[in-house]
GROMACS .gro file of C-alpha atoms in nm:
model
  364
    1UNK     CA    1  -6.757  -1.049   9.401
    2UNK     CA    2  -6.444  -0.996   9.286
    3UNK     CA    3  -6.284  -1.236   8.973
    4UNK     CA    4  -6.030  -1.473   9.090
    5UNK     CA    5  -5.708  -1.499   8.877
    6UNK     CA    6  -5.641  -1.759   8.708
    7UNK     CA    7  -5.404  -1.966   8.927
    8UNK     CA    8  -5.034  -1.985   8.806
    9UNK     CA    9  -5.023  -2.308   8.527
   10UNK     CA   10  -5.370  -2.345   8.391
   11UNK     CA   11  -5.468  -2.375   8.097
   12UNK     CA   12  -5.828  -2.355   8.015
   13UNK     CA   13  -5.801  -2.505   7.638
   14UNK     CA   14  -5.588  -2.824   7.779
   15UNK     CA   15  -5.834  -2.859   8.078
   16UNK     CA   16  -6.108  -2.907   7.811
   17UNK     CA   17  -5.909  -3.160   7.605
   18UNK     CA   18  -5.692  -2.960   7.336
   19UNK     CA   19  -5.332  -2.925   7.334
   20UNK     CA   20  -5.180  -2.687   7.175
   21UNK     CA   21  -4.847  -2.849   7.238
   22UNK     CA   22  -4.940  -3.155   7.086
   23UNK     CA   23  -5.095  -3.008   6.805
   24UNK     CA   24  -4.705  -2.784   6.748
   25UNK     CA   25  -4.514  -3.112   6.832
   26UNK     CA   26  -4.675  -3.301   6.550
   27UNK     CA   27  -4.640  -2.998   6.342
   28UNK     CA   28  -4.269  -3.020   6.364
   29UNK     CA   29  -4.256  -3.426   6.334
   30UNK     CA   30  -4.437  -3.395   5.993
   31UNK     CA   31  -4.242  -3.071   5.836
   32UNK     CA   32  -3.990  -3.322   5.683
   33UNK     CA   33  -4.228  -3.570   5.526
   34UNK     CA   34  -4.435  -3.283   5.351
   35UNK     CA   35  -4.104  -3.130   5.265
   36UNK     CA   36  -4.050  -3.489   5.046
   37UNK     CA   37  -4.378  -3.449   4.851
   38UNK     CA   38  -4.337  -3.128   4.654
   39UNK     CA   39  -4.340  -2.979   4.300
   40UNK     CA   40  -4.128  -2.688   4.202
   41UNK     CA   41  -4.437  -2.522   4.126
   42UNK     CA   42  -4.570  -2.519   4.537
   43UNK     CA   43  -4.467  -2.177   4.680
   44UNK     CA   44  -4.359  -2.145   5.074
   45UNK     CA   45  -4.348  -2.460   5.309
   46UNK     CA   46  -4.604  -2.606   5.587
   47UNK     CA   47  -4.756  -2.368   5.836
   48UNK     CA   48  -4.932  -2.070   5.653
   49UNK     CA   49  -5.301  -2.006   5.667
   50UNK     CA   50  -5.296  -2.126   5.278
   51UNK     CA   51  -5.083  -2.314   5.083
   52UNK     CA   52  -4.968  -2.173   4.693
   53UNK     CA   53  -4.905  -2.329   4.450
   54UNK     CA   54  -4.710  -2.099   4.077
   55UNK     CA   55  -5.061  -2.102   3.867
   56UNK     CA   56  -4.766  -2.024   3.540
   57UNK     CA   57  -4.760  -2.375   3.499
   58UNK     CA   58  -5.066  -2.334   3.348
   59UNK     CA   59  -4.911  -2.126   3.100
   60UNK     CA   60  -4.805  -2.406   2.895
   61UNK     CA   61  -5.209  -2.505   2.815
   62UNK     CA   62  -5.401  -2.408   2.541
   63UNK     CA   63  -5.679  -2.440   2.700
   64UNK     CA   64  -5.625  -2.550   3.098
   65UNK     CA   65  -5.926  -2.703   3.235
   66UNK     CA   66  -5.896  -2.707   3.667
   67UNK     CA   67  -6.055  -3.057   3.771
   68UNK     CA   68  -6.067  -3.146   4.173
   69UNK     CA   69  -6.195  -3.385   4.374
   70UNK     CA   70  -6.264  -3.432   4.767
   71UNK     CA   71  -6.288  -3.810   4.954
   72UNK     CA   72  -6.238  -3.967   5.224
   73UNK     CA   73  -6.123  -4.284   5.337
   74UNK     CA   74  -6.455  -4.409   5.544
   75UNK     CA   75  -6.426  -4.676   5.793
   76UNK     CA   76  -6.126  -4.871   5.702
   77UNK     CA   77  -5.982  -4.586   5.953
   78UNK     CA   78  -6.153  -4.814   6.250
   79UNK     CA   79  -5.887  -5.150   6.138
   80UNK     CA   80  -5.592  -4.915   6.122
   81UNK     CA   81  -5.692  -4.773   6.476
   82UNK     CA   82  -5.763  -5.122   6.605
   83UNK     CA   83  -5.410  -5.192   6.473
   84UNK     CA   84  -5.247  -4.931   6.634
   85UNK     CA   85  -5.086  -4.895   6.228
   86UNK     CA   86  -5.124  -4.523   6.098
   87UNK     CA   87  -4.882  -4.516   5.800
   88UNK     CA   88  -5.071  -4.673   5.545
   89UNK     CA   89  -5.389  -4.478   5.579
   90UNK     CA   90  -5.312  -4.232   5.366
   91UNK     CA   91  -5.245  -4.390   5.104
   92UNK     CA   92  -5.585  -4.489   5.050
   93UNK     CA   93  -5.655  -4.125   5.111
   94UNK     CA   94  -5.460  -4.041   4.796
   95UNK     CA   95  -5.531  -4.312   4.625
   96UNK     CA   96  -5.954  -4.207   4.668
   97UNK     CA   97  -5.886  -3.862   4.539
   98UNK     CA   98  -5.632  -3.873   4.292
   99UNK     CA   99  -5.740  -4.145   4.087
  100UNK     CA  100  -6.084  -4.044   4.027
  101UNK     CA  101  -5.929  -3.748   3.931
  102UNK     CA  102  -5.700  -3.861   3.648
  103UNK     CA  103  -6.023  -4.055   3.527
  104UNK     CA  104  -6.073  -3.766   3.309
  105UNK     CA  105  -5.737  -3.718   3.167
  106UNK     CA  106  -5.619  -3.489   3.457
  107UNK     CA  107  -5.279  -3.443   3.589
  108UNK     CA  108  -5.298  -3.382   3.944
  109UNK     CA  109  -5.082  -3.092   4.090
  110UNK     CA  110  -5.189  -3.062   4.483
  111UNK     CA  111  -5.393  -3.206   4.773
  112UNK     CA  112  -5.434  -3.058   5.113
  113UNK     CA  113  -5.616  -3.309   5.345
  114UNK     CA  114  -5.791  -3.260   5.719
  115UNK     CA  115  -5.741  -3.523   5.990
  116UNK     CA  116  -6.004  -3.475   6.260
  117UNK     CA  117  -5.908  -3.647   6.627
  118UNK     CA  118  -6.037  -3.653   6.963
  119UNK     CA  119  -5.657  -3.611   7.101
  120UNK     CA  120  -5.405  -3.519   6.943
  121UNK     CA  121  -5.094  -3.759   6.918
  122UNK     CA  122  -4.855  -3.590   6.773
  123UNK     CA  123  -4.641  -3.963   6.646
  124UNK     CA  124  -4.980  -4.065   6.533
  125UNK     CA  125  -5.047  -3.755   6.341
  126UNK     CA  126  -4.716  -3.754   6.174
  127UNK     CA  127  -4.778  -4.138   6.077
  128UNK     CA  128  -5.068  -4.058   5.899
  129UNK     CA  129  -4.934  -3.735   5.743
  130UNK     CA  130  -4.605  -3.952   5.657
  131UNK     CA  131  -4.842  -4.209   5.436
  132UNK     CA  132  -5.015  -3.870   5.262
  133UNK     CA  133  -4.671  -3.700   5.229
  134UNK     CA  134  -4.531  -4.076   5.045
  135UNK     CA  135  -4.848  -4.130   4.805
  136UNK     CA  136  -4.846  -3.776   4.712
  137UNK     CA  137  -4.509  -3.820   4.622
  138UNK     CA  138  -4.609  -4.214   4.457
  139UNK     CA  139  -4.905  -3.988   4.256
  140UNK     CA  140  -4.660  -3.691   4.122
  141UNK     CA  141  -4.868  -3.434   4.302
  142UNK     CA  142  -4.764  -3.157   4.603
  143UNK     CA  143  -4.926  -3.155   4.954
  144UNK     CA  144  -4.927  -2.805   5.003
  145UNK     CA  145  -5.120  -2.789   5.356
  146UNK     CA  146  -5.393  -2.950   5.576
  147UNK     CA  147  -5.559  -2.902   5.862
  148UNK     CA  148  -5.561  -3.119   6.231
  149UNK     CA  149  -5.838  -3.064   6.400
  150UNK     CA  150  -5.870  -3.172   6.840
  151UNK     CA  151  -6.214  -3.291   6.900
  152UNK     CA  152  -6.255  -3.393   7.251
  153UNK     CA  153  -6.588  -3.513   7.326
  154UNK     CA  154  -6.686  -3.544   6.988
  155UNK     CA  155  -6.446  -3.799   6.897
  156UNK     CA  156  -6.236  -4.057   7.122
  157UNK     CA  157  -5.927  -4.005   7.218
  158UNK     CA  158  -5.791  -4.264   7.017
  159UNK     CA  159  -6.010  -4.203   6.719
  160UNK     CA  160  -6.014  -3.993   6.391
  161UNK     CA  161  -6.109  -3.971   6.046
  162UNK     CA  162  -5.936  -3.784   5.743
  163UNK     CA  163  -6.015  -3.636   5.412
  164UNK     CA  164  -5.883  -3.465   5.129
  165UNK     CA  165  -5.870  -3.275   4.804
  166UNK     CA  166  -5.659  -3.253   4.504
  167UNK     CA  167  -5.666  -3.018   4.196
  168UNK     CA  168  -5.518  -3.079   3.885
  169UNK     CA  169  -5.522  -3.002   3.481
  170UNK     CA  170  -5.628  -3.122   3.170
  171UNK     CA  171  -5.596  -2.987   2.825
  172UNK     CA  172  -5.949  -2.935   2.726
  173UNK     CA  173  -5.908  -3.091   2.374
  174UNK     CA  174  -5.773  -3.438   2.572
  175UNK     CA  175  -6.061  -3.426   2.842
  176UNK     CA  176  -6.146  -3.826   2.828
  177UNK     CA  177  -6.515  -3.907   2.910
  178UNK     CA  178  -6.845  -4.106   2.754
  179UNK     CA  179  -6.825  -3.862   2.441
  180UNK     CA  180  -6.528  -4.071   2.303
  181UNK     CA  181  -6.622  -4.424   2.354
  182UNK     CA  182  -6.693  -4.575   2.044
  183UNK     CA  183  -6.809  -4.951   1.953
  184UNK     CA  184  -6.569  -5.191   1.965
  185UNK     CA  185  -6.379  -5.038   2.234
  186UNK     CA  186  -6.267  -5.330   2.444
  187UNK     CA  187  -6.232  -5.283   2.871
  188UNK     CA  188  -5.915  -5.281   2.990
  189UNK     CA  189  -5.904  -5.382   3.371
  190UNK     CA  190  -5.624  -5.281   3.611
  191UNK     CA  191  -5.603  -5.562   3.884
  192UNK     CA  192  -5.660  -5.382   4.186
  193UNK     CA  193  -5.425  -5.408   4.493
  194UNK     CA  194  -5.661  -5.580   4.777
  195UNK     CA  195  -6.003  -5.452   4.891
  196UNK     CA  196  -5.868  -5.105   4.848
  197UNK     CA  197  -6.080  -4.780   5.040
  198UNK     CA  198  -6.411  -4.936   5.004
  199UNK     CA  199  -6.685  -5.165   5.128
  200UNK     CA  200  -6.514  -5.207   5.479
  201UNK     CA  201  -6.892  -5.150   5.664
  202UNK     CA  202  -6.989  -5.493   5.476
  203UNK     CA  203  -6.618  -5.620   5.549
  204UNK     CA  204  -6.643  -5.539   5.938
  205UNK     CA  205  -6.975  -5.684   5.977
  206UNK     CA  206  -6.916  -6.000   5.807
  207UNK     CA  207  -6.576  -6.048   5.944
  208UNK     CA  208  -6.536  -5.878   6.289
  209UNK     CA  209  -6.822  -5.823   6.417
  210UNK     CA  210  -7.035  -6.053   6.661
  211UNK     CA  211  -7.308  -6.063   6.427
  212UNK     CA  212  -7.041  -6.245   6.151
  213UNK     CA  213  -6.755  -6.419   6.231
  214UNK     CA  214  -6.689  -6.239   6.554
  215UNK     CA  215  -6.249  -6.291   6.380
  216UNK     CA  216  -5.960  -6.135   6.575
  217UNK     CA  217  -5.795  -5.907   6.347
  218UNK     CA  218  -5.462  -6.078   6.437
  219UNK     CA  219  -5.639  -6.429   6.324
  220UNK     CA  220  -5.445  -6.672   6.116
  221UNK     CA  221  -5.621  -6.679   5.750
  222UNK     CA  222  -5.518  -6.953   5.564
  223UNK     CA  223  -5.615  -6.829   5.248
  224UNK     CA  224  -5.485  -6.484   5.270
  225UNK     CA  225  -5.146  -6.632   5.380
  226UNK     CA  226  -5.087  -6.387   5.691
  227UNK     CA  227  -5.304  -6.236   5.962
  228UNK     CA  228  -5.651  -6.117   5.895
  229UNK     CA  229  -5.600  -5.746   5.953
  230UNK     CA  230  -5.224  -5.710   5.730
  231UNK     CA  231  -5.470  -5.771   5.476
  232UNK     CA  232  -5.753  -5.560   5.503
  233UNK     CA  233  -5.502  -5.279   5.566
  234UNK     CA  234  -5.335  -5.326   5.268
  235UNK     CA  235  -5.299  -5.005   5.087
  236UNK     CA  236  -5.512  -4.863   4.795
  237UNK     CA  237  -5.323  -4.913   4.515
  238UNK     CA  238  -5.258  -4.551   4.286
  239UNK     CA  239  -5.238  -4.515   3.930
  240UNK     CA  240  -5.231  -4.189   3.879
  241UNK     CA  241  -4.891  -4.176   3.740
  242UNK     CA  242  -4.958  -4.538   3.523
  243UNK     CA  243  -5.312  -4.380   3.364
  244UNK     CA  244  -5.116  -4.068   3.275
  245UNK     CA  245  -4.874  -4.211   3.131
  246UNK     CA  246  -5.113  -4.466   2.951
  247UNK     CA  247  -5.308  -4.147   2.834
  248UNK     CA  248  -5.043  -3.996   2.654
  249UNK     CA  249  -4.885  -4.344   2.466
  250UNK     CA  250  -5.201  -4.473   2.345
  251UNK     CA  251  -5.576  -4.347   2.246
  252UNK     CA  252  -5.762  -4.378   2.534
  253UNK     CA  253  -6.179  -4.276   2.530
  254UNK     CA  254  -6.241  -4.317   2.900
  255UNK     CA  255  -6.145  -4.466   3.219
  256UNK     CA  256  -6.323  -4.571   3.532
  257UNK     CA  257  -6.234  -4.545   3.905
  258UNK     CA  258  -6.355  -4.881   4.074
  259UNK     CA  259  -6.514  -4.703   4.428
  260UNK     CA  260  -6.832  -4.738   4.583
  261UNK     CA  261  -7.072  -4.928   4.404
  262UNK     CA  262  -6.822  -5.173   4.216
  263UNK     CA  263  -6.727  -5.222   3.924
  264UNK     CA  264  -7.069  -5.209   3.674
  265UNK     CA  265  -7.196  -4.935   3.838
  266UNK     CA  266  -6.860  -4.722   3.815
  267UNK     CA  267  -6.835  -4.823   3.449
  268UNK     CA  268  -7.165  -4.685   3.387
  269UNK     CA  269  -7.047  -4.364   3.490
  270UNK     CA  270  -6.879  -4.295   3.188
  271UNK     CA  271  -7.055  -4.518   2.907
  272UNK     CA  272  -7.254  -4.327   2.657
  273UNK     CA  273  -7.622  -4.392   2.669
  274UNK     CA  274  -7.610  -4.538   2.294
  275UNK     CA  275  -7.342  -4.824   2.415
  276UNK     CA  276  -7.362  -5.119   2.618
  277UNK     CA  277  -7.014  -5.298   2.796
  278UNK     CA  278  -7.040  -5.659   2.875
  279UNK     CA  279  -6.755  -5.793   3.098
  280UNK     CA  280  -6.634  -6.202   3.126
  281UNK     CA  281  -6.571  -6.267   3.486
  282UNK     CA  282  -6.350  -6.561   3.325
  283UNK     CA  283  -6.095  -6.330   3.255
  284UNK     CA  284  -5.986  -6.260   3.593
  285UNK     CA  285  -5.974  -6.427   3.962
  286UNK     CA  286  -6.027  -6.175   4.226
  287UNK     CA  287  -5.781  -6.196   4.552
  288UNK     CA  288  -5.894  -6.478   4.792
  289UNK     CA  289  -5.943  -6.197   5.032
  290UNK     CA  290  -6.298  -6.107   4.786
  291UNK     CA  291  -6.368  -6.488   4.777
  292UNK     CA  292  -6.357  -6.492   5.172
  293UNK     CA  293  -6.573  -6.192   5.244
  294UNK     CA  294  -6.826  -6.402   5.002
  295UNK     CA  295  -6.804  -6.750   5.177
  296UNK     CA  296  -6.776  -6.622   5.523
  297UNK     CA  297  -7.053  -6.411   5.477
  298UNK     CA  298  -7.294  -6.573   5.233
  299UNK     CA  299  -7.295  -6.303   5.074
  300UNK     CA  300  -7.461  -6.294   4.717
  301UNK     CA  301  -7.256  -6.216   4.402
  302UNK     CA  302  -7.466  -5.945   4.273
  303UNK     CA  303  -7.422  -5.803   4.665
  304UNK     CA  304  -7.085  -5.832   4.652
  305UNK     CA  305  -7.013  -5.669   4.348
  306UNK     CA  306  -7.227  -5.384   4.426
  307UNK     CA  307  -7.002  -5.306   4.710
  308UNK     CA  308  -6.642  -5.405   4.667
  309UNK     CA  309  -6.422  -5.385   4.321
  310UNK     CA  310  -6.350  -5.744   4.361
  311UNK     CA  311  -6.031  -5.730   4.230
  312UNK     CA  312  -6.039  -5.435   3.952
  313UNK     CA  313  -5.953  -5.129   4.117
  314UNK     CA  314  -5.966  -4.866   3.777
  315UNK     CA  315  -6.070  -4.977   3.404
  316UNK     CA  316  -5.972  -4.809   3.062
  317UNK     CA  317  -6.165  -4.771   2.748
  318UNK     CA  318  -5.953  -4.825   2.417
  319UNK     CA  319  -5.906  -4.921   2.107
  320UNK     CA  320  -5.862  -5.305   2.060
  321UNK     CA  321  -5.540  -5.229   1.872
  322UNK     CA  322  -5.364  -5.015   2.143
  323UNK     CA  323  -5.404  -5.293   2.403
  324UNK     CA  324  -5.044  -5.460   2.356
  325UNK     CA  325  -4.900  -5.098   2.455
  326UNK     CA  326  -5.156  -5.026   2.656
  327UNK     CA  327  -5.108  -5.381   2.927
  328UNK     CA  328  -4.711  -5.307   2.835
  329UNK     CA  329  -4.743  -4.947   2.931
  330UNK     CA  330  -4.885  -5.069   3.268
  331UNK     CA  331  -4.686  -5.370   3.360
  332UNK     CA  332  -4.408  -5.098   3.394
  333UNK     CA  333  -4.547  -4.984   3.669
  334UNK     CA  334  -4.584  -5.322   3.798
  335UNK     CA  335  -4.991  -5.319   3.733
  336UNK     CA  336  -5.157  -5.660   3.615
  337UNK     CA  337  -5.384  -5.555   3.277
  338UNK     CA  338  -5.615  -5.776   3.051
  339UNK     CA  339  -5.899  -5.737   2.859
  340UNK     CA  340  -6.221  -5.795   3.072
  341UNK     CA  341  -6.492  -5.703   2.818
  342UNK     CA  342  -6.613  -5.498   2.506
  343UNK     CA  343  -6.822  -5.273   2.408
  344UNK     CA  344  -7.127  -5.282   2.159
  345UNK     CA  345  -7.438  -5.047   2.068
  346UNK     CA  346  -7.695  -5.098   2.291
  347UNK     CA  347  -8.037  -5.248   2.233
  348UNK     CA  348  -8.328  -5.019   2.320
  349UNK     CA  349  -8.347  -5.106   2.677
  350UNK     CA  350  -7.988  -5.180   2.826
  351UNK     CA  351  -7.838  -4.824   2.655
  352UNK     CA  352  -7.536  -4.697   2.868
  353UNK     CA  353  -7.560  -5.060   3.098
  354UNK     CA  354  -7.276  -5.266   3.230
  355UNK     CA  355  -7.335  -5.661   3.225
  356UNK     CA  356  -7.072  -5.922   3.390
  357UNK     CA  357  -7.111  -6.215   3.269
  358UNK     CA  358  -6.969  -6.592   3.361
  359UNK     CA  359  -6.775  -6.695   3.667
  360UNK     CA  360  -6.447  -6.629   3.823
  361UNK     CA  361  -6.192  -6.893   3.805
  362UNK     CA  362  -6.214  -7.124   4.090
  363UNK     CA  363  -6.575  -7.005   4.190
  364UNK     CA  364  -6.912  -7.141   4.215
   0.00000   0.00000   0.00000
């Protein structure tokens, strides 16, 4: 039998759910945002197979140690759908990348992140790419590239899911980690900016879902003073820029991105085995948004804190007498500090643990 030509105006690839077109539309409505969130040190503009970045910055090093990190922003992308609200999203993005990579002292120089849909619209797209581009530029680092991937059939046409990863520099004689806590280090806490990139599974469940409280995200909350999803899509706070610049005008040992697993658990990450932290919940009240997950929810304290940062979104380790520059340092970038805790040598069996101990203003 002989083939058939293709009839005049196909198009195989669009007939199974990718478009090109969209895909080179939302190309072009992003070029300008990425454009905003360079360095002089990224080479060439978006749409190569790789993006460069002028390694002679490293030049200026002694001894450059590369750092990177890759995250994503998990299900808080299903609010942000539901909201039809695509700017904000990557902030968190940057915000889950960046900032556990200036944990150990390091600057961060560029990201390229991968947004995965099942179509492809291209305003959406450059939404989400306009929230990367503007945290980038909030974090001091380049977005040299990405990736958008169609997924029809995989995905729903209304649904997607991004990630990242950033690479940056640290001298390797200012590397901060567990090596230079030392006792009597107190715990510097960084109020966090809302519920942040994590927890949103326990969030959803408790709040939206028919199991929980079954809430419309366009509720009335009372005690968050808006409507229920404004403030679980409030952006992930980044202090990339604030922990830098705290790093270099005081002596910082270590600090701690608040992520998965909550604060104690993060903390623990970089406390040397020979040293114990115990925190005072006293010293801080969490936004009501934390308290309201708890009440709604009945969910347990410990519970609770094992999931969400509950209102401490990244924690330094430093000498007691840098803390007046240290909470000065910060306020200039318009982040709440105080001192949460301390830390002490360790008995025998709690070496390298976190404690919290007391209660939260206005709890019980």
């Amino acid at each position: 039998m002989t083939e058939q030509p293709d009839q005049p105006g196909t198009n195989a690839y669009a007939e199974a759910g990718v478009s090109i077109e969209a895909a080179d539309k939302a190309i072009e409505l992003m070029k300008g945002w990425v454009e905003k969130a360079r360095r002089p040190e990224m080479i060439g503009g978006l749409g190569g197979f790789a993006g460069l970045f002028d390694a002679t910055a490293l030049t200026r090093y002694r001894q450059p140690l590369l750092a990177t990190s890759t995250d994503g922003v998990g299900t808080k992308v299903a609010i942000a759908q539901a909201m039809d609200t695509h700017d904000t999203i990557g902030f968190d993005l940057v915000g889950m990348v960046v900032d556990d990579l200036v944990v150990c002292g390091a600057e961060p120089l560029f990201m390229t992140d991968y947004i995965a849909t099942g179509r492809v619209v291209p305003e959406r797209i450059a939404a989400i790419v306009k929230g990367i581009a503007e945290a980038c530029v909030e974090a001091g680092c380049a977005l040299v590239g990405g990736e958008t991937a169609e997924h029809p059939g995989l995905l729903a046409p209304d649904e997607y899911d991004v990630a990242g990863a950033t690479t940056g520099v640290v001298e390797a004689d200012a590397l901060l980690g567990p090596a230079r806590v030392r006792p009597g280090d107190v715990v510097l806490a960084m109020g966090s900016s809302g519920l942040h990139s994590n927890g949103y599974s326990l969030v959803r469940h408790v709040l939206l879902s028919d199991a929980g409280a079954g809430w419309s995200l366009d509720r009335h909350v009372d005690e968050l003073g808006g409507a229920l999803g404004s403030a679980l899509l409030t952006p992930t706070r980044i202090y990339a820029k604030a922990c830098l610049d705290l790093a270099r005008s005081t002596t910082v040992h270590a600090m701690s991105h608040v992520t998965g697993g909550g604060l104690a658990a993060n903390l623990e990450r970089v406390m040397p085995v020979e040293l114990a932290a115990r925190l005072d919940r006293g010293t801080w009240t969490p936004a009501p948004v934390f308290d309201l997950v708890r009440q709604v929810g009945s969910v347990s304290q410990a519970d609770l804190e094992a999931t969400l940062n509950c209102g401490v979104g990244m924690v330094a380790l430093l000498p007691a007498d840098s803390v007046d520059v240290a909470v000065a340092t910060l306020g200039g970038y318009g982040i709440d500090a105080w001192v949460a805790g301390e830390i002490s040598a360790a008995s025998a069996d709690e070496g390298g643990s976190v404690s919290l101990h007391g209660q939260h203003p206005g709890w019980s």
